[in-house]
Coordinates of C-alpha atoms and ligand atoms in Angstrom, one line a residue:
M18 CA 0.0 0.0 0.0
A19 CA 1.3 3.4 -1.0
A20 CA 2.2 5.8 1.9
S21 CA -0.4 8.4 2.4
T22 CA 1.3 11.5 3.7
H23 CA -1.4 13.9 2.8
T24 CA -4.7 14.5 1.0
V25 CA -4.6 16.6 -2.2
T26 CA -6.9 19.6 -1.8
N27 CA -7.4 23.0 -3.4
Q28 CA -6.0 21.9 -6.8
P29 CA -8.5 22.9 -9.5
P30 CA -9.9 20.1 -11.7
P31 CA -8.5 20.0 -15.3
L32 CA -10.4 22.1 -17.8
V33 CA -11.5 19.1 -19.9
G34 CA -14.8 17.6 -21.2
Y35 CA -16.4 20.9 -22.1
D36 CA -17.7 22.6 -25.2
V37 CA -15.1 25.1 -26.2
Y38 CA -17.6 26.8 -28.6
T39 CA -20.7 27.3 -26.3
A40 CA -18.4 28.2 -23.4
D41 CA -17.2 31.3 -25.3
H42 CA -19.9 34.0 -25.3
A43 CA -18.0 36.4 -27.4
L44 CA -17.6 33.8 -30.1
T45 CA -21.2 32.4 -30.0
E46 CA -22.7 35.9 -30.0
G47 CA -20.4 36.9 -32.9
V48 CA -21.6 33.9 -35.0
E49 CA -25.3 34.7 -34.2
R50 CA -24.7 38.3 -35.2
H51 CA -22.9 37.8 -38.4
L52 CA -24.2 34.6 -39.9
D53 CA -27.3 34.5 -42.2
A54 CA -30.2 33.3 -40.1
A55 CA -30.9 30.4 -42.6
L56 CA -27.4 29.0 -41.8
L57 CA -27.5 29.3 -38.1
D58 CA -29.1 26.1 -37.0
E59 CA -26.6 24.0 -39.0
A60 CA -23.7 26.1 -37.9
R61 CA -24.6 25.9 -34.2
V62 CA -24.7 22.1 -34.3
E63 CA -21.5 21.9 -36.3
L64 CA -19.5 24.3 -34.1
S65 CA -20.8 22.8 -30.9
E66 CA -19.7 19.4 -32.1
L67 CA -16.3 20.8 -32.9
G68 CA -16.3 22.6 -29.5
R69 CA -16.9 19.3 -27.6
A70 CA -14.1 17.6 -29.7
A71 CA -11.7 20.5 -29.0
G72 CA -12.4 20.3 -25.2
S73 CA -12.1 16.6 -25.0
A74 CA -9.4 14.7 -23.2
Q75 CA -8.6 13.0 -26.6
A76 CA -7.9 16.2 -28.4
Q77 CA -5.8 17.6 -25.5
E78 CA -3.8 14.4 -25.6
W79 CA -3.2 14.7 -29.3
G80 CA -2.0 18.3 -28.7
V81 CA 0.5 17.2 -26.1
L82 CA 1.8 14.2 -28.1
A83 CA 2.1 16.2 -31.4
N84 CA 4.3 18.8 -29.6
E85 CA 6.3 16.4 -27.5
N86 CA 7.2 14.3 -30.5
S87 CA 8.4 16.9 -33.0
P88 CA 8.6 15.9 -36.7
V89 CA 11.7 14.2 -37.9
L90 CA 13.4 14.8 -41.3
H91 CA 14.5 11.9 -43.5
T92 CA 16.7 13.3 -46.3
H93 CA 17.7 9.9 -47.7
D94 CA 16.5 6.3 -47.7
R95 CA 18.7 3.5 -46.5
Y96 CA 20.3 3.2 -50.0
G97 CA 21.3 6.8 -50.2
H98 CA 18.5 8.0 -52.5
R99 CA 17.0 11.4 -51.6
V100 CA 13.5 11.1 -50.2
D101 CA 13.1 14.5 -48.4
E102 CA 10.3 13.3 -46.2
V103 CA 9.2 14.4 -42.8
A104 CA 7.7 11.9 -40.4
F105 CA 5.1 13.1 -38.0
H106 CA 3.7 11.6 -34.8
P107 CA 0.2 10.0 -35.5
A108 CA -1.3 12.7 -33.2
W109 CA -0.5 15.3 -35.9
D110 CA -2.4 13.3 -38.5
R111 CA -5.4 12.9 -36.1
L112 CA -5.5 16.7 -35.4
L113 CA -5.1 17.6 -39.1
G114 CA -7.5 14.9 -40.2
H115 CA -10.2 16.1 -37.8
A116 CA -9.7 19.7 -38.9
V117 CA -10.0 18.9 -42.6
S118 CA -13.1 16.8 -42.0
A119 CA -14.6 19.8 -40.3
G120 CA -13.7 22.0 -43.3
L121 CA -11.2 24.2 -41.6
N122 CA -9.0 24.0 -44.7
T123 CA -11.4 26.0 -46.8
A124 CA -13.9 28.9 -46.6
W125 CA -14.6 29.0 -50.3
S126 CA -17.1 26.2 -50.8
R127 CA -20.2 27.3 -49.0
P128 CA -22.2 30.4 -48.0
G129 CA -21.0 32.1 -44.9
G130 CA -17.9 30.0 -45.3
H131 CA -15.4 32.6 -44.0
L132 CA -17.3 33.2 -40.8
R133 CA -18.0 29.5 -40.2
R134 CA -14.4 28.6 -40.8
A135 CA -13.2 31.4 -38.7
A136 CA -15.4 30.3 -35.8
G137 CA -14.3 26.7 -36.3
F138 CA -10.6 27.7 -36.5
L139 CA -11.0 29.7 -33.3
V140 CA -12.5 26.7 -31.5
W141 CA -10.3 23.8 -32.9
T142 CA -6.9 25.4 -32.8
Q143 CA -7.3 25.9 -29.0
A144 CA -6.6 22.2 -28.8
E145 CA -3.4 22.6 -30.7
A146 CA -2.1 25.6 -32.7
G147 CA 0.7 24.1 -34.8
H148 CA -1.4 22.2 -37.3
G149 CA -3.3 25.5 -38.1
C150 CA -0.4 26.4 -40.4
P151 CA -1.1 23.9 -43.2
L152 CA -4.8 24.5 -42.8
S153 CA -4.3 28.2 -43.3
M154 CA -2.0 27.9 -46.3
T155 CA -4.3 25.5 -48.0
H156 CA -7.3 27.7 -47.4
A157 CA -5.4 30.8 -48.5
A158 CA -4.0 29.4 -51.7
V159 CA -7.4 29.4 -53.4
P160 CA -7.7 33.1 -54.3
A161 CA -4.2 33.1 -55.8
L162 CA -4.9 29.9 -57.8
R163 CA -8.1 31.4 -59.2
R164 CA -6.0 33.8 -61.2
D165 CA -5.4 30.8 -63.4
P166 CA -8.8 29.2 -64.2
E167 CA -7.2 26.1 -65.7
L168 CA -5.0 25.5 -62.6
A169 CA -7.9 26.3 -60.3
A170 CA -10.2 23.8 -62.1
F171 CA -7.8 21.0 -61.3
W172 CA -6.5 22.0 -57.8
E173 CA -9.5 23.7 -56.1
P174 CA -11.6 20.6 -55.7
L175 CA -8.6 18.9 -54.0
L176 CA -7.8 21.9 -51.8
T177 CA -11.4 22.2 -50.6
S178 CA -11.9 18.5 -50.1
R179 CA -12.9 17.3 -46.6
T180 CA -10.7 14.2 -47.0
Y181 CA -7.3 14.3 -45.3
D182 CA -5.1 12.2 -47.6
P183 CA -1.5 12.5 -46.4
G184 CA 1.6 11.1 -48.3
L185 CA 3.5 12.1 -51.4
R186 CA 1.6 10.9 -54.5
P187 CA 0.5 12.6 -57.7
A188 CA -2.3 14.9 -56.9
A189 CA -4.6 13.3 -59.5
E190 CA -4.5 10.1 -57.4
K191 CA -5.4 11.9 -54.1
A192 CA -8.7 12.6 -52.5
G193 CA -7.5 15.9 -50.9
V194 CA -4.3 18.0 -50.8
L195 CA -2.5 20.5 -48.7
F196 CA -0.6 23.6 -49.8
G197 CA 2.3 25.6 -48.5
M198 CA 4.2 28.7 -49.5
G199 CA 7.8 29.6 -50.2
M200 CA 8.7 33.3 -50.2
T201 CA 11.4 33.9 -47.5
E202 CA 15.0 33.4 -48.5
K203 CA 18.2 33.8 -46.5
Q204 CA 19.0 37.3 -47.8
G205 CA 15.5 38.7 -47.4
G206 CA 12.1 37.8 -46.0
S207 CA 10.0 40.9 -45.5
D208 CA 11.7 42.3 -48.6
V209 CA 10.8 39.6 -51.1
R210 CA 12.3 41.7 -53.9
A211 CA 15.6 40.4 -52.7
N212 CA 14.6 36.8 -53.8
T213 CA 17.3 35.3 -55.9
T214 CA 15.7 31.9 -56.8
R215 CA 15.8 31.8 -60.6
A216 CA 13.0 30.6 -62.9
E217 CA 14.1 29.5 -66.4
P218 CA 11.3 29.1 -68.9
L219 CA 10.8 25.7 -70.6
A220 CA 9.4 25.2 -74.1
E221 CA 5.9 24.5 -72.8
A222 CA 4.2 27.8 -72.2
G223 CA 3.9 28.8 -68.5
T224 CA 6.3 26.1 -67.3
Y225 CA 9.8 26.7 -65.8
L226 CA 12.6 25.1 -63.9
L227 CA 13.6 26.7 -60.6
T228 CA 17.0 27.0 -59.1
G229 CA 17.6 28.5 -55.6
H230 CA 16.4 28.1 -52.1
K231 CA 13.8 29.0 -49.5
W232 CA 15.0 29.7 -45.9
F233 CA 11.6 28.9 -44.3
C234 CA 9.2 26.5 -45.8
S235 CA 6.6 25.3 -43.3
A236 CA 4.5 22.1 -43.7
P237 CA 7.0 20.7 -46.2
M238 CA 5.0 17.5 -46.7
S239 CA 2.3 19.5 -48.4
D240 CA 1.4 18.5 -51.9
A241 CA 2.2 21.8 -53.5
F242 CA 3.6 25.2 -52.8
L243 CA 3.1 28.7 -54.1
V244 CA 6.6 30.0 -54.5
L245 CA 8.2 33.3 -55.6
A246 CA 11.1 33.3 -58.0
Q247 CA 12.8 35.6 -60.5
A248 CA 11.6 35.0 -64.1
P249 CA 13.1 36.9 -67.1
D250 CA 10.5 39.6 -66.6
G251 CA 10.8 39.8 -62.8
L252 CA 9.5 38.3 -59.6
S253 CA 6.7 35.9 -60.4
C254 CA 4.5 33.4 -58.6
F255 CA 4.8 29.6 -59.3
L256 CA 3.0 26.5 -58.3
V257 CA 5.5 23.8 -57.3
P258 CA 4.2 20.3 -56.8
R259 CA 6.2 17.9 -54.7
V260 CA 5.3 15.0 -57.0
L261 CA 5.0 15.3 -60.7
Q262 CA 2.1 14.0 -62.7
D263 CA 4.1 10.9 -63.8
G264 CA 4.7 10.0 -60.2
T265 CA 8.4 11.1 -60.0
R266 CA 9.5 13.4 -57.2
N267 CA 10.0 17.0 -58.1
P268 CA 13.5 18.1 -56.8
F269 CA 12.7 19.6 -53.4
A270 CA 15.8 19.0 -51.2
L271 CA 15.0 19.6 -47.5
Q272 CA 18.2 20.6 -45.9
R273 CA 17.1 20.9 -42.3
L274 CA 14.1 21.5 -40.1
K275 CA 14.2 24.6 -37.9
D276 CA 14.6 24.0 -34.2
K277 CA 11.8 26.5 -33.1
L278 CA 10.8 28.2 -29.9
G279 CA 7.3 26.9 -30.2
N280 CA 5.1 25.5 -33.0
R281 CA 6.9 22.3 -32.4
S282 CA 4.3 20.0 -33.8
N283 CA 4.6 21.6 -37.2
A284 CA 7.7 21.2 -39.4
S285 CA 9.4 24.3 -40.9
G286 CA 12.1 23.4 -43.4
E287 CA 14.9 24.9 -45.4
V288 CA 14.6 23.8 -49.0
E289 CA 16.7 23.9 -52.1
F290 CA 15.4 23.9 -55.7
D291 CA 17.6 22.4 -58.4
G292 CA 15.9 22.1 -61.7
T293 CA 12.5 22.0 -59.9
W294 CA 9.5 22.0 -62.2
A295 CA 7.1 24.9 -61.7
R296 CA 4.0 26.3 -63.3
R297 CA 3.6 30.0 -63.4
I298 CA 0.5 31.6 -61.9
G299 CA -0.3 35.2 -63.1
D300 CA 2.0 37.2 -65.3
E301 CA 5.7 37.3 -65.1
G302 CA 6.8 40.2 -62.9
R303 CA 3.5 40.2 -61.1
G304 CA 4.5 37.6 -58.4
V305 CA 3.8 39.8 -55.4
R306 CA 0.5 40.9 -56.8
T307 CA -0.5 37.3 -57.3
I308 CA 0.6 35.8 -54.0
I309 CA -0.7 38.8 -52.0
D310 CA -4.2 37.3 -52.1
M311 CA -2.8 34.3 -50.3
V312 CA -0.9 36.4 -47.9
A313 CA -4.0 38.5 -47.0
A314 CA -6.0 35.4 -46.2
T315 CA -3.2 34.0 -44.0
R316 CA -3.0 37.3 -42.2
L317 CA -6.6 36.9 -41.1
D318 CA -5.7 33.5 -39.9
C319 CA -2.9 35.0 -37.8
V320 CA -5.5 37.1 -36.1
L321 CA -7.8 34.1 -35.6
G322 CA -4.9 32.0 -34.3
S323 CA -3.9 34.7 -31.8
A324 CA -7.5 35.2 -30.7
A325 CA -7.8 31.4 -30.2
T326 CA -4.6 31.3 -28.1
M327 CA -5.8 34.3 -26.0
R328 CA -9.1 32.7 -25.5
Q329 CA -7.6 29.4 -24.3
A330 CA -5.2 31.3 -22.0
V331 CA -8.1 33.3 -20.5
A332 CA -10.3 30.1 -20.2
Q333 CA -7.5 28.4 -18.3
A334 CA -6.8 31.4 -16.0
T335 CA -10.5 32.1 -15.2
H336 CA -11.1 28.4 -14.6
H337 CA -8.2 28.1 -12.3
A338 CA -9.2 31.2 -10.3
A339 CA -12.7 29.9 -10.0
H340 CA -11.5 26.8 -8.2
R341 CA -8.4 27.8 -6.3
S342 CA -8.5 29.4 -2.9
A343 CA -5.9 31.5 -1.1
F344 CA -6.0 33.6 2.0
G345 CA -9.5 32.4 2.9
G346 CA -11.3 32.8 -0.4
L347 CA -11.5 31.9 -4.1
L348 CA -8.9 33.7 -6.2
A349 CA -11.7 34.8 -8.6
D350 CA -13.3 36.7 -5.7
K351 CA -10.1 38.6 -4.7
P352 CA -10.5 42.2 -6.0
L353 CA -7.0 42.3 -7.5
M354 CA -7.1 39.0 -9.2
R355 CA -10.5 39.9 -10.6
N356 CA -8.9 43.0 -12.1
V357 CA -6.2 40.9 -13.8
L358 CA -8.7 38.4 -15.1
A359 CA -11.1 41.0 -16.3
D360 CA -8.3 42.9 -18.1
L361 CA -7.2 39.7 -19.9
A362 CA -10.8 38.8 -20.7
L363 CA -11.3 42.2 -22.4
E364 CA -8.3 41.7 -24.6
S365 CA -9.5 38.2 -25.6
E366 CA -13.1 39.4 -26.3
A367 CA -11.9 42.4 -28.3
A368 CA -9.7 40.1 -30.4
T369 CA -12.5 37.5 -31.1
T370 CA -15.0 40.2 -31.9
L371 CA -12.6 41.9 -34.4
A372 CA -11.6 38.6 -36.0
L373 CA -15.2 37.6 -36.6
R374 CA -16.0 41.1 -38.0
L375 CA -13.2 40.6 -40.6
A376 CA -14.3 37.1 -41.5
A377 CA -17.9 38.4 -42.1
A378 CA -16.4 41.1 -44.4
Y379 CA -14.8 38.4 -46.5
D380 CA -18.2 36.7 -46.8
D381 CA -19.9 39.9 -47.8
G382 CA -17.3 40.5 -50.5
S383 CA -18.7 43.9 -51.5
E384 CA -16.4 46.7 -52.7
A385 CA -16.9 48.6 -49.5
E386 CA -16.1 45.5 -47.4
Q387 CA -13.0 44.8 -49.5
A388 CA -11.8 48.4 -48.9
F389 CA -12.4 47.9 -45.2
L390 CA -10.4 44.6 -45.2
R391 CA -7.5 46.3 -47.1
I392 CA -6.8 48.4 -44.0
A393 CA -8.5 46.4 -41.2
V394 CA -6.6 43.2 -41.8
P395 CA -3.1 44.7 -41.3
V396 CA -4.4 46.8 -38.4
A397 CA -5.7 43.7 -36.7
K398 CA -2.7 41.5 -37.7
Y399 CA -0.4 44.1 -36.1
W400 CA -2.3 44.5 -32.9
V401 CA -4.1 41.3 -32.0
T402 CA -1.0 39.2 -32.7
K403 CA 1.1 41.6 -30.6
R404 CA -1.2 41.3 -27.6
C405 CA -1.1 37.5 -27.6
T406 CA 2.2 37.1 -25.9
A407 CA 1.4 39.6 -23.2
V408 CA -1.9 37.8 -22.5
A409 CA -0.4 34.3 -22.5
A410 CA 2.3 35.4 -20.1
E411 CA -0.1 37.0 -17.6
A412 CA -2.6 34.2 -17.9
L413 CA 0.2 31.8 -17.1
E414 CA 0.9 33.7 -13.9
C415 CA -2.7 33.4 -12.8
L416 CA -2.1 29.7 -12.4
G417 CA 0.8 30.4 -10.1
G418 CA 3.6 27.8 -10.2
N419 CA 1.4 25.3 -11.9
G420 CA 1.3 27.7 -14.9
Y421 CA 5.0 27.5 -15.3
V422 CA 4.9 23.7 -15.5
E423 CA 4.5 22.0 -19.0
E424 CA 1.6 19.8 -18.0
S425 CA -0.6 22.8 -17.4
G426 CA -0.3 23.6 -21.1
M427 CA 0.4 27.2 -20.4
P428 CA 4.1 27.1 -21.5
R429 CA 3.0 25.7 -24.9
L430 CA 0.6 28.6 -25.3
L431 CA 3.3 31.1 -24.4
R432 CA 5.9 29.6 -26.8
E433 CA 3.3 29.7 -29.6
S434 CA 2.3 33.3 -28.9
P435 CA 4.9 35.4 -30.7
L436 CA 4.7 33.5 -34.0
N437 CA 1.6 35.0 -35.5
S438 CA 3.1 38.4 -35.0
L439 CA 6.2 37.3 -36.8
W440 CA 5.2 35.3 -39.9
E441 CA 3.1 36.6 -42.8
G442 CA 4.7 40.0 -42.3
S443 CA 6.0 41.0 -38.9
G444 CA 4.8 43.9 -36.8
N445 CA 6.7 46.7 -38.5
V446 CA 5.7 45.3 -41.9
Q447 CA 2.0 45.4 -41.0
A448 CA 2.3 48.9 -39.6
L449 CA 4.0 50.1 -42.8
D450 CA 1.3 48.3 -44.9
V451 CA -1.3 50.3 -43.1
L452 CA 0.5 53.5 -44.0
R453 CA 0.7 52.3 -47.6
A454 CA -3.1 51.7 -47.6
I455 CA -3.7 55.1 -46.1
G456 CA -1.5 56.9 -48.6
R457 CA -2.5 55.1 -51.7
E458 CA -6.0 53.8 -51.2
P459 CA -8.3 56.5 -49.9
A460 CA -11.3 54.1 -50.2
A461 CA -9.6 51.9 -47.5
L462 CA -9.3 54.7 -44.9
N463 CA -12.8 55.9 -45.7
A464 CA -14.2 52.4 -45.2
F465 CA -12.3 52.2 -41.9
L466 CA -13.6 55.6 -40.7
S467 CA -17.2 54.7 -41.8
E468 CA -17.0 51.5 -39.8
V469 CA -15.8 53.1 -36.6
G470 CA -18.2 56.0 -37.2
L471 CA -21.1 53.5 -36.7
A472 CA -20.4 53.7 -32.9
R473 CA -19.9 57.5 -32.8
G474 CA -21.8 59.1 -30.0
A475 CA -22.1 55.9 -28.0
D476 CA -19.1 56.8 -25.8
H477 CA -17.2 60.0 -25.3
R478 CA -13.9 58.2 -25.0
L479 CA -14.4 56.6 -28.4
D480 CA -15.4 60.0 -29.9
G481 CA -12.3 61.6 -28.4
A482 CA -10.0 58.9 -29.7
I483 CA -11.4 59.2 -33.2
K484 CA -10.8 62.9 -33.1
Q485 CA -7.3 62.4 -32.0
L486 CA -6.7 59.8 -34.7
L487 CA -7.9 62.3 -37.4
T488 CA -5.4 64.9 -36.0
E489 CA -2.6 62.3 -36.1
L490 CA -3.5 61.2 -39.6
A491 CA -3.3 64.8 -40.9
D492 CA 0.2 65.2 -39.6
L493 CA 2.7 63.6 -41.9
D494 CA 5.8 64.6 -40.0
G495 CA 7.7 61.5 -39.0
I496 CA 4.8 59.3 -40.0
E497 CA 6.9 56.2 -40.6
A498 CA 8.5 56.3 -37.1
R499 CA 5.0 56.9 -35.7
A500 CA 3.4 54.0 -37.6
R501 CA 3.1 51.6 -34.7
R502 CA 1.4 54.2 -32.4
L503 CA -1.0 55.2 -35.2
V504 CA -1.9 51.6 -36.0
E505 CA -2.3 50.7 -32.3
R506 CA -4.7 53.6 -32.0
M507 CA -6.6 52.5 -35.1
A508 CA -6.9 48.9 -33.7
L509 CA -8.1 50.1 -30.3
I510 CA -10.7 52.4 -31.9
L511 CA -11.9 49.6 -34.2
Q512 CA -12.1 47.1 -31.3
G513 CA -13.8 49.7 -29.0
S514 CA -16.4 50.6 -31.7
L515 CA -17.2 46.9 -32.2
L516 CA -17.6 46.3 -28.5
L517 CA -19.8 49.3 -28.0
R518 CA -22.0 48.1 -30.8
F519 CA -22.1 44.4 -29.9
A520 CA -20.7 43.5 -26.4
P521 CA -22.4 43.8 -23.0
P522 CA -22.2 47.3 -21.6
E523 CA -19.8 46.3 -18.8
V524 CA -17.3 44.9 -21.4
A525 CA -17.5 47.9 -23.7
D526 CA -17.3 50.3 -20.7
A527 CA -14.2 48.7 -19.3
F528 CA -12.5 48.6 -22.7
C529 CA -13.2 52.2 -23.4
A530 CA -12.2 53.4 -20.0
S531 CA -8.8 51.6 -20.2
R532 CA -7.8 51.4 -23.8
L533 CA -9.4 54.6 -25.1
G534 CA -9.9 56.7 -22.0
G535 CA -6.3 56.2 -20.7
D536 CA -7.4 55.2 -17.2
W537 CA -5.0 52.2 -17.3
G538 CA -1.5 51.1 -16.3
H539 CA 1.3 49.3 -18.1
A540 CA 0.5 45.8 -16.9
F541 CA -2.8 43.8 -16.9
G542 CA -4.9 44.2 -13.8
T543 CA -4.8 48.0 -13.8
L544 CA -8.4 48.7 -14.8
P545 CA -10.3 51.3 -12.8
H546 CA -11.7 49.6 -9.7
T547 CA -15.1 51.2 -10.1
L548 CA -16.0 49.1 -13.2
D549 CA -18.1 46.0 -13.1
L550 CA -15.2 43.7 -13.3
G551 CA -17.0 40.7 -11.7
S552 CA -19.4 40.5 -14.7
V553 CA -16.6 40.7 -17.2
V554 CA -14.8 37.8 -15.5
E555 CA -18.0 35.7 -15.1
R556 CA -18.7 36.1 -18.8
A557 CA -15.2 34.8 -19.7
T558 CA -15.2 31.8 -17.3
P559 CA -16.0 28.5 -19.0
V560 CA -18.7 26.4 -17.5
V561 CA -17.7 22.8 -17.5
Ligands
LIG11 C1 8.2 29.2 -37.6 C2 8.3 30.0 -38.9 C3 7.7 29.5 -40.0 C4 7.8 30.2 -41.2 N1 7.3 29.6 -42.4 C5 7.4 30.2 -43.6 C6 6.9 29.7 -44.8 O1 6.3 28.6 -44.8 N2 7.1 30.3 -45.9 C7 7.7 31.5 -46.0 O2 7.8 32.1 -47.1 N3 8.2 32.1 -44.9 C8 8.0 31.5 -43.6 N4 8.5 32.1 -42.5 C9 9.3 33.3 -42.6 C10 8.6 34.5 -42.1 O3 7.5 34.9 -42.9 C11 9.7 35.6 -42.1 O4 10.7 35.2 -41.1 C12 9.2 37.0 -41.7 O5 8.4 37.4 -42.8 C13 10.3 38.0 -41.5 O6 11.2 38.0 -42.5 P1 12.8 37.8 -42.2 O7 12.9 36.7 -41.2 O8 13.6 37.8 -43.4 O9 13.2 39.1 -41.4 P2 13.5 40.5 -41.9 O10 12.8 40.8 -43.2 O11 15.0 40.7 -42.0 O12 13.0 41.4 -40.8 C14 13.7 41.6 -39.5 C15 12.9 42.6 -38.7 O13 13.0 43.9 -39.4 C16 11.7 44.4 -39.5 N5 11.6 45.2 -40.7 C17 11.7 44.7 -42.0 N6 11.6 45.7 -42.9 C18 11.4 46.9 -42.2 C19 11.3 48.3 -42.5 N7 11.2 48.7 -43.7 N8 11.1 49.1 -41.5 C20 11.2 48.7 -40.2 N9 11.3 47.5 -39.8 C21 11.5 46.5 -40.8 C22 10.8 43.3 -39.4 O14 9.5 43.7 -39.0 C23 11.5 42.3 -38.5 O15 11.1 42.7 -37.2 C24 8.4 31.4 -41.3 C25 9.0 31.9 -40.1 C26 8.9 31.3 -38.9 C27 9.5 31.9 -37.7

């Protein structure tokens, strides 16, 4: 019989066996708000099913296993032939397979598809974030491919398939495919004009051989990649399949896998092209123009991914505080802890609300909404992804020492957090992109101002912030060095306006008082004490 030195008390139960979707009020209300009424019944059932799967012990175990057992690169077979394959733990395939069967690899094949996928992505990637990468790239490749109807006719049904069919085989023999992208090279990532990979035209129109490298190439076991390379008339976009139609392997030499801070379930490789067959998409010299459609879609996914990470962090923190006592009472009832949790909850709700608004704009597709997206996506990508690391770190501390220990799951969330701010254009690049939109596309700024104007008059702090923004926009002195401040203000105004229109009054009030009214400190937990913080925390606490 084991020695019994003490009874374990006051340790919260694990947050497991709950519906990640219905437990998230900001998310469920957003879906009800934006989705066409005719689609709601089906969407509710679908998302709740996904929510229960995401909150299950099984999915949590897959998340742990896929990250503890990082992918392994096999460059050669036992006889010395190049194979360039990456072996994943079966948990990776389970996660990806479940996501593809839920349609998280595409928003293009049904009405309300962007919103439904966004909500699903927000739910499911809370179980594990790394496999969101190939889901995003596969989803995002479609608009770029559509620039070539012949290519789209062949590939789109495979990209939008709900069958996960891993393994390197000719695409024509597969029931579904995944896509990746290759832009970043050693000498330049943000500045893709520095790409040196060469594309030599072949006799058959539109086909080329590539020679060069990519310094980061994630999900390298995907079936095909959109790649930038220098053609005779300039930087162009190409489709590079891993396996050619006749079944032979396209040269795709994986040199190494990156040893990454987080995102450890996912593989990110360094790849070399040497006579690699490629098919051009769009015109020569128009590569950035072509691939930018893919990049815009992945940027929205960065916002969704960060919103998901923040929501999971806040769910864990509020759950812990609702069950753990110290100094004679529940942590959740301690005024200072309540302030911290409420502050985190505001950040999470603002991120979710903004992300869903963007997804709904994609579904709408009107010119006005496209103009709005042109500026609101980089604004959101800059701000929401930046907030993620701060939220994850503070939420971790809410669990005390337990939060610093791997088995709580919080370290994994923290390690994952900086990534969405970095890839698909890092913080400065987003801020500069917003300036570009402001300078060159007046319709984009007008659409942004119309959107935030919908909440004008609802709160004097929002009105004051909009006024200040207009003053700052009119002053071009040092605008590049001021870009982060400007974009931060735009993000906060947009989030504040959405919360004023759609969130419960206590949430909007606390957001406006702190983020727009300036009654706030430099760390979380510095909200004015007179606010209704208890209601904000209660709303964010998952009911298991
Ligand atoms: C895990 C992981 C996976 C990735 N997967 C892929 C992938 O699959 N495919 C792919 O193509 N890429 C991928 N990337 C690459 C990623 O997109 C780039 O690392 C990123 O875009 C930054 O480019 P860079 O590393 O060359 O940095 P740089 O471009 O050198 O930038 C360095 C810093 O300078 C800043 N900066 C750049 N220009 C300016 C400026 N004009 N003014 C002020 N600041 C500036 C940037 O914001 C950044 O902070 C991946 C990266 C990571 C970490």
